[in-house]
CSV table of C-alpha atoms and ligand atoms in Angstrom, one decimal:
chain,number,residue,atom,x,y,z
D,1,UNK,CA,71.1,112.2,118.6
D,2,UNK,CA,71.5,116.0,117.6
D,3,UNK,CA,68.8,117.0,114.6
D,4,UNK,CA,71.1,118.8,112.3
D,5,UNK,CA,69.6,121.3,109.3
D,6,UNK,CA,67.4,118.8,107.7
D,7,UNK,CA,67.7,120.0,104.2
D,8,UNK,CA,67.9,116.7,102.2
D,9,UNK,CA,65.1,116.0,104.5
D,10,UNK,CA,63.3,118.8,103.2
D,11,UNK,CA,63.6,118.5,99.6
D,12,UNK,CA,62.5,114.7,99.9
D,13,UNK,CA,59.3,116.4,101.6
D,14,UNK,CA,58.7,118.8,98.9
D,15,UNK,CA,59.1,115.8,96.2
D,16,UNK,CA,56.4,114.0,98.1
D,17,UNK,CA,54.4,117.2,98.3
D,18,UNK,CA,54.6,117.6,94.5
D,19,UNK,CA,53.6,114.3,93.9
D,20,UNK,CA,56.2,112.7,91.9
D,21,UNK,CA,58.0,110.7,94.9
D,22,UNK,CA,58.1,107.1,93.6
D,23,UNK,CA,56.7,104.5,95.5
D,24,UNK,CA,59.2,103.0,97.9
D,25,UNK,CA,58.6,99.6,99.9
D,26,UNK,CA,57.7,100.1,103.4
D,27,UNK,CA,61.4,100.3,105.2
D,28,UNK,CA,62.6,97.6,107.8
D,29,UNK,CA,63.7,100.9,109.5
D,30,UNK,CA,62.9,103.9,110.1
D,31,UNK,CA,60.8,105.5,107.9
D,32,UNK,CA,63.5,108.6,107.1
D,33,UNK,CA,66.6,107.6,105.7
D,34,UNK,CA,69.6,108.1,107.6
D,35,UNK,CA,70.8,110.3,104.6
D,36,UNK,CA,68.0,112.3,104.7
D,37,UNK,CA,68.5,113.6,108.2
D,38,UNK,CA,71.5,115.6,107.9
D,39,UNK,CA,73.3,117.6,105.5
D,40,UNK,CA,76.6,115.8,105.6
D,41,UNK,CA,77.0,112.4,103.6
D,42,UNK,CA,76.5,109.3,105.1
D,43,UNK,CA,78.1,106.1,103.7
D,44,UNK,CA,79.1,102.9,103.7
D,45,UNK,CA,81.8,100.2,102.5
D,46,UNK,CA,80.7,98.5,100.2
D,47,UNK,CA,81.6,95.1,98.6
D,48,UNK,CA,80.9,94.9,94.7
D,49,UNK,CA,80.4,91.2,95.1
D,50,UNK,CA,77.3,91.6,97.8
D,51,UNK,CA,76.4,94.4,95.8
D,52,UNK,CA,75.8,92.5,92.7
D,53,UNK,CA,74.3,88.9,94.7
D,54,UNK,CA,72.2,90.3,97.5
D,55,UNK,CA,69.1,92.5,96.5
D,56,UNK,CA,68.0,93.2,100.3
D,57,UNK,CA,71.9,94.6,100.9
D,58,UNK,CA,71.8,96.5,97.8
D,59,UNK,CA,68.0,97.8,98.8
D,60,UNK,CA,69.3,98.8,102.7
D,61,UNK,CA,72.2,100.4,101.4
D,62,UNK,CA,70.5,102.5,98.5
D,63,UNK,CA,67.7,103.4,101.1
D,64,UNK,CA,69.8,104.3,103.9
D,65,UNK,CA,73.3,105.8,102.4
D,66,UNK,CA,74.7,108.8,99.9
D,67,UNK,CA,78.4,107.7,99.8
D,68,UNK,CA,79.7,104.3,99.2
D,69,UNK,CA,83.4,103.6,99.8
D,70,UNK,CA,85.0,100.4,97.9
D,71,UNK,CA,85.8,98.1,100.9
D,72,UNK,CA,88.9,96.3,98.9
D,73,UNK,CA,88.3,96.9,95.2
D,74,UNK,CA,90.5,100.1,94.9
D,75,UNK,CA,93.2,98.9,97.2
D,76,UNK,CA,96.7,98.2,95.3
D,77,UNK,CA,96.4,94.5,95.7
D,78,UNK,CA,93.2,94.5,94.0
D,79,UNK,CA,93.7,96.2,91.2
D,80,UNK,CA,97.3,95.1,89.8
D,81,UNK,CA,98.2,92.2,92.1
D,82,UNK,CA,100.7,91.4,89.4
D,83,UNK,CA,102.4,93.6,87.4
D,84,UNK,CA,101.0,95.0,84.2
D,85,UNK,CA,97.8,93.5,84.8
D,86,UNK,CA,94.7,95.2,86.2
D,87,UNK,CA,91.5,94.3,87.4
D,88,UNK,CA,89.3,97.0,87.5
D,89,UNK,CA,86.0,95.3,87.7
D,90,UNK,CA,85.1,95.8,91.3
D,91,UNK,CA,85.7,99.2,91.8
D,92,UNK,CA,84.1,99.8,88.1
D,93,UNK,CA,81.0,98.2,89.5
D,94,UNK,CA,80.9,99.9,92.2
D,95,UNK,CA,81.4,103.1,90.6
D,96,UNK,CA,78.5,102.3,88.0
D,97,UNK,CA,76.1,101.9,90.8
D,98,UNK,CA,77.2,105.2,92.3
D,99,UNK,CA,76.7,106.7,89.5
D,100,UNK,CA,73.0,105.2,88.7
D,101,UNK,CA,72.0,106.1,92.2
D,102,UNK,CA,73.7,109.4,92.5
D,103,UNK,CA,75.8,108.4,95.6
D,104,UNK,CA,79.3,110.1,96.0
D,105,UNK,CA,82.2,107.7,96.6
D,106,UNK,CA,85.1,107.8,98.6
D,107,UNK,CA,88.0,106.3,96.9
D,108,UNK,CA,90.0,104.2,99.4
D,109,UNK,CA,93.1,103.8,99.3
D,110,UNK,CA,95.8,104.7,97.0
D,111,UNK,CA,99.1,104.7,99.4
D,112,UNK,CA,99.0,102.0,102.3
D,113,UNK,CA,101.5,99.3,103.5
D,114,UNK,CA,98.7,96.3,103.6
D,115,UNK,CA,97.0,94.7,100.9
D,116,UNK,CA,100.0,96.0,99.1
D,117,UNK,CA,101.7,93.2,96.3
D,118,UNK,CA,105.0,92.0,96.7
D,119,UNK,CA,106.1,92.9,93.9
D,120,UNK,CA,105.6,96.3,94.5
D,121,UNK,CA,107.2,96.2,98.3
D,122,UNK,CA,110.4,94.5,96.5
D,123,UNK,CA,111.3,97.6,94.1
D,124,UNK,CA,114.4,99.6,94.7
D,125,UNK,CA,113.8,103.4,95.5
D,126,UNK,CA,114.0,104.5,92.0
D,127,UNK,CA,111.4,102.1,90.7
D,128,UNK,CA,109.3,102.6,93.6
D,129,UNK,CA,108.9,105.9,93.1
D,130,UNK,CA,107.7,105.6,89.5
D,131,UNK,CA,105.4,102.7,90.0
D,132,UNK,CA,103.8,104.7,92.9
D,133,UNK,CA,103.2,108.1,90.4
D,134,UNK,CA,102.0,105.5,87.9
D,135,UNK,CA,99.8,103.6,90.2
D,136,UNK,CA,98.2,107.0,91.5
D,137,UNK,CA,98.1,109.0,88.2
D,138,UNK,CA,96.4,105.7,86.3
D,139,UNK,CA,94.1,105.0,89.3
D,140,UNK,CA,93.1,108.2,90.3
D,141,UNK,CA,92.6,109.7,86.3
D,142,UNK,CA,90.4,106.1,85.7
D,143,UNK,CA,87.8,107.6,87.9
D,144,UNK,CA,88.4,111.6,87.3
D,145,UNK,CA,85.3,113.4,88.2
D,146,UNK,CA,83.4,110.5,89.7
D,147,UNK,CA,85.1,110.4,93.0
D,148,UNK,CA,84.7,113.0,96.0
D,149,UNK,CA,87.1,112.4,97.8
D,150,UNK,CA,90.2,109.8,97.9
D,151,UNK,CA,92.1,108.4,101.0
D,152,UNK,CA,95.3,109.2,99.6
D,153,UNK,CA,97.6,107.9,102.4
D,154,UNK,CA,96.4,105.4,104.5
D,155,UNK,CA,97.7,104.6,108.3
D,156,UNK,CA,101.0,106.3,108.2
D,157,UNK,CA,101.6,106.8,111.6
D,158,UNK,CA,102.5,104.9,114.7
D,159,UNK,CA,100.7,105.1,118.2
D,160,UNK,CA,103.4,107.2,119.3
D,161,UNK,CA,102.9,109.9,116.1
D,162,UNK,CA,106.3,108.7,114.6
D,163,UNK,CA,106.0,107.6,110.9
D,164,UNK,CA,105.0,104.0,110.5
D,165,UNK,CA,108.2,101.9,108.8
D,166,UNK,CA,106.5,101.2,105.5
D,167,UNK,CA,108.3,100.5,102.2
D,168,UNK,CA,107.6,103.8,101.3
D,169,UNK,CA,108.9,105.7,104.6
D,170,UNK,CA,112.2,103.1,104.3
D,171,UNK,CA,113.0,103.7,100.4
D,172,UNK,CA,111.3,107.2,99.6
D,173,UNK,CA,111.3,109.2,103.2
D,174,UNK,CA,109.0,111.7,104.7
D,175,UNK,CA,108.7,113.5,101.8
D,176,UNK,CA,106.7,110.9,99.9
D,177,UNK,CA,103.6,112.2,101.7
D,178,UNK,CA,103.9,115.4,99.8
D,179,UNK,CA,104.7,114.2,96.3
D,180,UNK,CA,101.5,111.7,96.7
D,181,UNK,CA,98.9,114.4,97.3
D,182,UNK,CA,100.2,116.5,94.5
D,183,UNK,CA,100.2,113.4,91.9
D,184,UNK,CA,96.8,112.7,92.7
D,185,UNK,CA,96.0,116.0,92.7
D,186,UNK,CA,97.1,116.6,89.2
D,187,UNK,CA,95.5,113.5,88.0
D,188,UNK,CA,92.3,114.8,89.4
D,189,UNK,CA,91.9,118.4,90.5
D,190,UNK,CA,87.9,118.3,91.5
D,191,UNK,CA,88.5,115.5,94.1
D,192,UNK,CA,89.1,116.1,98.1
D,193,UNK,CA,92.6,114.5,99.1
D,194,UNK,CA,92.5,112.8,102.6
D,195,UNK,CA,94.9,111.7,105.2
D,196,UNK,CA,93.3,108.5,106.7
D,197,UNK,CA,94.0,106.7,110.0
D,198,UNK,CA,92.8,104.8,113.0
D,199,UNK,CA,93.2,105.7,116.7
D,200,UNK,CA,93.3,109.6,115.9
D,201,UNK,CA,89.5,110.0,117.0
D,202,UNK,CA,90.8,111.5,120.2
D,203,UNK,CA,93.5,113.8,121.1
D,204,UNK,CA,97.0,112.0,121.7
D,205,UNK,CA,100.0,111.5,120.2
D,206,UNK,CA,98.8,110.3,116.9
D,207,UNK,CA,96.1,112.8,116.4
D,208,UNK,CA,99.1,115.0,117.2
D,209,UNK,CA,101.4,113.9,114.5
D,210,UNK,CA,98.4,114.2,112.0
D,211,UNK,CA,97.7,117.7,113.2
D,212,UNK,CA,101.3,118.5,112.7
D,213,UNK,CA,102.1,117.2,109.2
D,214,UNK,CA,98.5,118.4,107.6
D,215,UNK,CA,99.7,122.0,109.2
D,216,UNK,CA,103.3,121.9,107.7
D,217,UNK,CA,101.5,120.0,104.3
D,218,UNK,CA,99.1,123.2,103.9
D,219,UNK,CA,101.9,125.7,105.0
D,220,UNK,CA,103.9,124.1,101.8
D,221,UNK,CA,100.9,124.4,99.5
D,222,UNK,CA,100.6,120.8,99.1
D,223,UNK,CA,96.8,120.1,98.2
D,224,UNK,CA,95.4,118.2,101.4
D,225,UNK,CA,91.8,118.8,101.4
D,226,UNK,CA,90.8,116.6,104.6
D,227,UNK,CA,91.4,114.2,107.3
D,228,UNK,CA,89.7,110.9,107.7
D,229,UNK,CA,89.1,109.3,111.3
D,230,UNK,CA,88.3,105.8,110.8
D,231,UNK,CA,86.5,105.3,114.1
D,232,UNK,CA,87.0,101.7,114.6
D,233,UNK,CA,85.9,101.5,118.3
D,234,UNK,CA,85.3,98.9,120.6
D,235,UNK,CA,82.9,99.0,123.2
D,236,UNK,CA,85.9,97.7,125.7
D,237,UNK,CA,88.1,100.4,125.7
D,238,UNK,CA,86.1,103.6,126.0
D,239,UNK,CA,84.8,106.4,123.9
D,240,UNK,CA,87.8,108.4,122.8
D,241,UNK,CA,88.4,111.2,125.3
D,242,UNK,CA,87.9,114.7,123.1
D,243,UNK,CA,86.9,113.4,120.0
D,244,UNK,CA,84.8,116.5,119.1
D,245,UNK,CA,87.2,119.1,120.3
D,246,UNK,CA,89.8,116.9,118.0
D,247,UNK,CA,87.5,117.3,114.8
D,248,UNK,CA,87.1,121.1,115.5
D,249,UNK,CA,91.1,121.4,115.9
D,250,UNK,CA,91.6,119.4,112.7
D,251,UNK,CA,89.3,121.8,110.8
D,252,UNK,CA,91.2,124.7,112.2
D,253,UNK,CA,94.0,124.0,109.6
D,254,UNK,CA,91.4,124.6,106.6
D,255,UNK,CA,90.7,121.2,105.6
D,256,UNK,CA,87.7,119.1,105.9
D,257,UNK,CA,87.3,115.9,108.3
D,258,UNK,CA,85.5,112.9,107.7
D,259,UNK,CA,84.5,109.4,110.1
D,260,UNK,CA,85.3,107.4,107.1
D,261,UNK,CA,85.2,103.6,108.8
D,262,UNK,CA,83.0,103.6,111.5
D,263,UNK,CA,81.9,100.3,113.5
D,264,UNK,CA,81.8,99.9,117.1
D,265,UNK,CA,82.7,95.8,118.3
D,266,UNK,CA,81.0,94.2,120.9
D,267,UNK,CA,82.4,91.1,122.9
D,268,UNK,CA,80.5,88.1,121.4
D,269,UNK,CA,77.5,87.5,122.3
D,270,UNK,CA,76.1,90.6,122.2
D,271,UNK,CA,73.3,91.2,124.8
D,272,UNK,CA,70.4,94.5,125.4
D,273,UNK,CA,73.3,96.1,127.9
D,274,UNK,CA,75.9,95.9,125.2
D,275,UNK,CA,74.1,96.7,122.3
D,276,UNK,CA,72.9,100.1,124.6
D,277,UNK,CA,76.7,101.1,125.1
D,278,UNK,CA,77.4,100.5,121.5
D,279,UNK,CA,74.6,102.5,120.7
D,280,UNK,CA,75.7,105.2,122.8
D,281,UNK,CA,79.5,105.1,121.0
D,282,UNK,CA,77.5,105.5,117.6
D,283,UNK,CA,75.6,108.4,119.0
D,284,UNK,CA,78.6,110.3,120.1
D,285,UNK,CA,80.1,109.5,117.0
D,286,UNK,CA,77.4,111.1,114.9
D,287,UNK,CA,76.7,114.1,116.9
D,288,UNK,CA,80.1,115.0,117.4
D,289,UNK,CA,80.3,115.4,113.6
D,290,UNK,CA,77.1,116.5,113.5
D,291,UNK,CA,78.5,119.7,116.0
D,292,UNK,CA,81.7,120.2,113.8
D,293,UNK,CA,80.8,122.9,110.8
D,294,UNK,CA,83.3,120.9,108.5
D,295,UNK,CA,82.9,117.3,109.1
D,296,UNK,CA,81.2,116.8,106.1
D,297,UNK,CA,80.9,112.9,105.9
D,298,UNK,CA,79.6,110.1,108.2
D,299,UNK,CA,80.9,106.5,106.5
D,300,UNK,CA,80.6,103.2,108.2
D,301,UNK,CA,82.5,100.1,107.5
D,302,UNK,CA,79.9,98.1,106.4
D,303,UNK,CA,76.5,98.3,107.1
D,304,UNK,CA,75.3,94.8,108.2
D,305,UNK,CA,76.4,92.4,110.7
D,306,UNK,CA,76.1,89.8,108.1
D,307,UNK,CA,79.1,91.2,106.5
D,308,UNK,CA,81.8,92.6,108.4
D,309,UNK,CA,85.6,92.6,108.5
D,310,UNK,CA,85.5,92.6,112.7
D,311,UNK,CA,85.0,88.9,113.3
D,312,UNK,CA,87.6,87.7,111.0
D,313,UNK,CA,90.1,90.0,112.4
D,314,UNK,CA,89.3,90.5,116.2
D,315,UNK,CA,88.8,87.2,117.6
D,316,UNK,CA,86.1,87.2,120.0
D,317,UNK,CA,84.6,90.6,118.9
D,318,UNK,CA,81.7,91.0,116.1
D,319,UNK,CA,77.8,92.5,116.0
D,320,UNK,CA,80.2,96.1,115.1
D,321,UNK,CA,77.6,97.3,112.7
D,322,UNK,CA,74.2,99.9,112.6
D,323,UNK,CA,71.7,96.5,111.3
D,324,UNK,CA,72.0,92.9,112.6
D,325,UNK,CA,72.6,89.8,110.0
D,326,UNK,CA,69.2,90.2,108.9
D,327,UNK,CA,69.4,93.8,107.8
D,328,UNK,CA,67.1,94.7,110.7
D,329,UNK,CA,68.5,98.4,112.6
D,330,UNK,CA,69.7,97.7,116.0
D,331,UNK,CA,69.9,100.0,118.8
D,332,UNK,CA,72.6,102.0,117.4
D,333,UNK,CA,70.4,102.6,114.4
D,334,UNK,CA,67.4,103.9,116.0
D,335,UNK,CA,69.7,105.8,118.6
D,336,UNK,CA,71.3,107.7,115.3
D,337,UNK,CA,67.6,107.6,113.6
D,338,UNK,CA,64.8,107.5,116.5
U,1,XIL,C1,90.2,95.8,105.9
U,1,XIL,C2,88.7,95.3,105.1
U,1,XIL,O1,87.2,95.5,105.5
U,1,XIL,C3,88.9,93.9,104.7
U,1,XIL,O2,87.9,92.9,104.1
U,1,XIL,C4,89.7,93.6,104.2
U,1,XIL,O3,90.4,92.1,104.7
U,1,XIL,C5,91.4,93.9,105.0
U,1,XIL,O4,91.1,95.4,105.1
U,1,XIL,N1,91.4,100.1,107.7
U,1,XIL,C6,91.2,100.6,106.5
U,1,XIL,C7,90.7,99.4,105.4
U,1,XIL,O5,91.5,101.5,105.9
U,1,XIL,O6,91.3,99.4,104.4
U,1,XIL,C8,90.4,97.9,106.4
U,1,XIL,O7,90.0,97.1,105.5
U,1,XIL,C9,90.1,98.0,107.7
U,1,XIL,C10,91.0,99.1,108.5
C-alpha cells in the first residue's frame, strides 16, 4: 500500500492519548481499521437484513468502514415495486444506522434500467417523465441532508460508448440525463451527484464516453459532481489499463471520482496464488485512488464472502471480498492495511 496523509489515524491517536477512547473488542483484523489509514471515505455496500440479524457482520462493518451504500434498499424496485406503495423500511434502517455511527451514506441508485418495476417500464413517454421526476424528488427529499453522494444515473453506456437502449433512453432521449441531475439537485443541493458505471476503470471507449458526457454536462451547468467507477473486477481479465490516469483525467473536468463497488472475483476454488493476485488487484485499486487528489471514496461491494452477489451472478467465480465468510481478513485486506 501507499500511505496517505493519516489524518484520521492522528485523530484516533489523540483521542486515545486523551484517555477518552472507549474499549474495543480485540480486532480480528489489523489493529488500525481501514477507515483510519486514509482521509478518503472507505465504504461497503450493506444489506439492512444482515445489519439487523448478524451482530458479527455489523461489528466488522462498524469498525472498518465510514461509508455505507445500501446494496438494494434504495433501488426503485425496492422503494416502489407497486405503484403508490412505498417501502422505505430497509433504506431508513441503513440511514439510521449510519447516523448513529457517524458514517456517511452513498445513495444508490435513482435511475437504472435494472431492478426497475415493470409498471415504470410500461409508461408512455410523458407520464414516464413525470413519474421519474416524482420518484427522484420524493426519494432524494426523504433523505435530504443525510446522503453525502447519490448515484443518480447508473450504467447508461454500452461498452462501445453508445447510450444503452433503456426505457429512459428510448422514451425520453439523450436529454434525460441532464434533467435527472437537475431534479436531484433541486431536492437536495448538499448531495454530490454522480454518474456511475462498470468497466470504466481504465481508458476505453466506455470511459471516453463518460468523460465526454461529463464535460458536456459541466459546460451546460448541469449539477454533476462526480464519477463513480464501480470496479467489479475479475483476476481472469487483467487489471484495467490506465486506471490511475483515467481517474485523474476525469477529475480534470472539475468533478470528484469514487471507487463505488469494488470487488475482485476469483475462479473457484480460491487458492493461495489466486488470493495473492486478488490482493494485488485490490491494492492497485486502492493505491490508484489514494494517488489522485480528488478520488474521495473507496467503497467495496460488500466486505465479506459470506454475503456477495458474485456467486449468484458469475457462475464459477466467487471469493471476491476483503474478508472471508468467517469475517477474517484475506490477503487483499492485509495488503492494503498491513
Ligand atoms: C446487485 C446486488 O448486489 C444484488 O444483490 C442484486 O440482486 C443485483 O444488484 N452494479 C450495481 C449494483 O450498480 O446495484 C449491483 O448490485 C451490482 C452491479
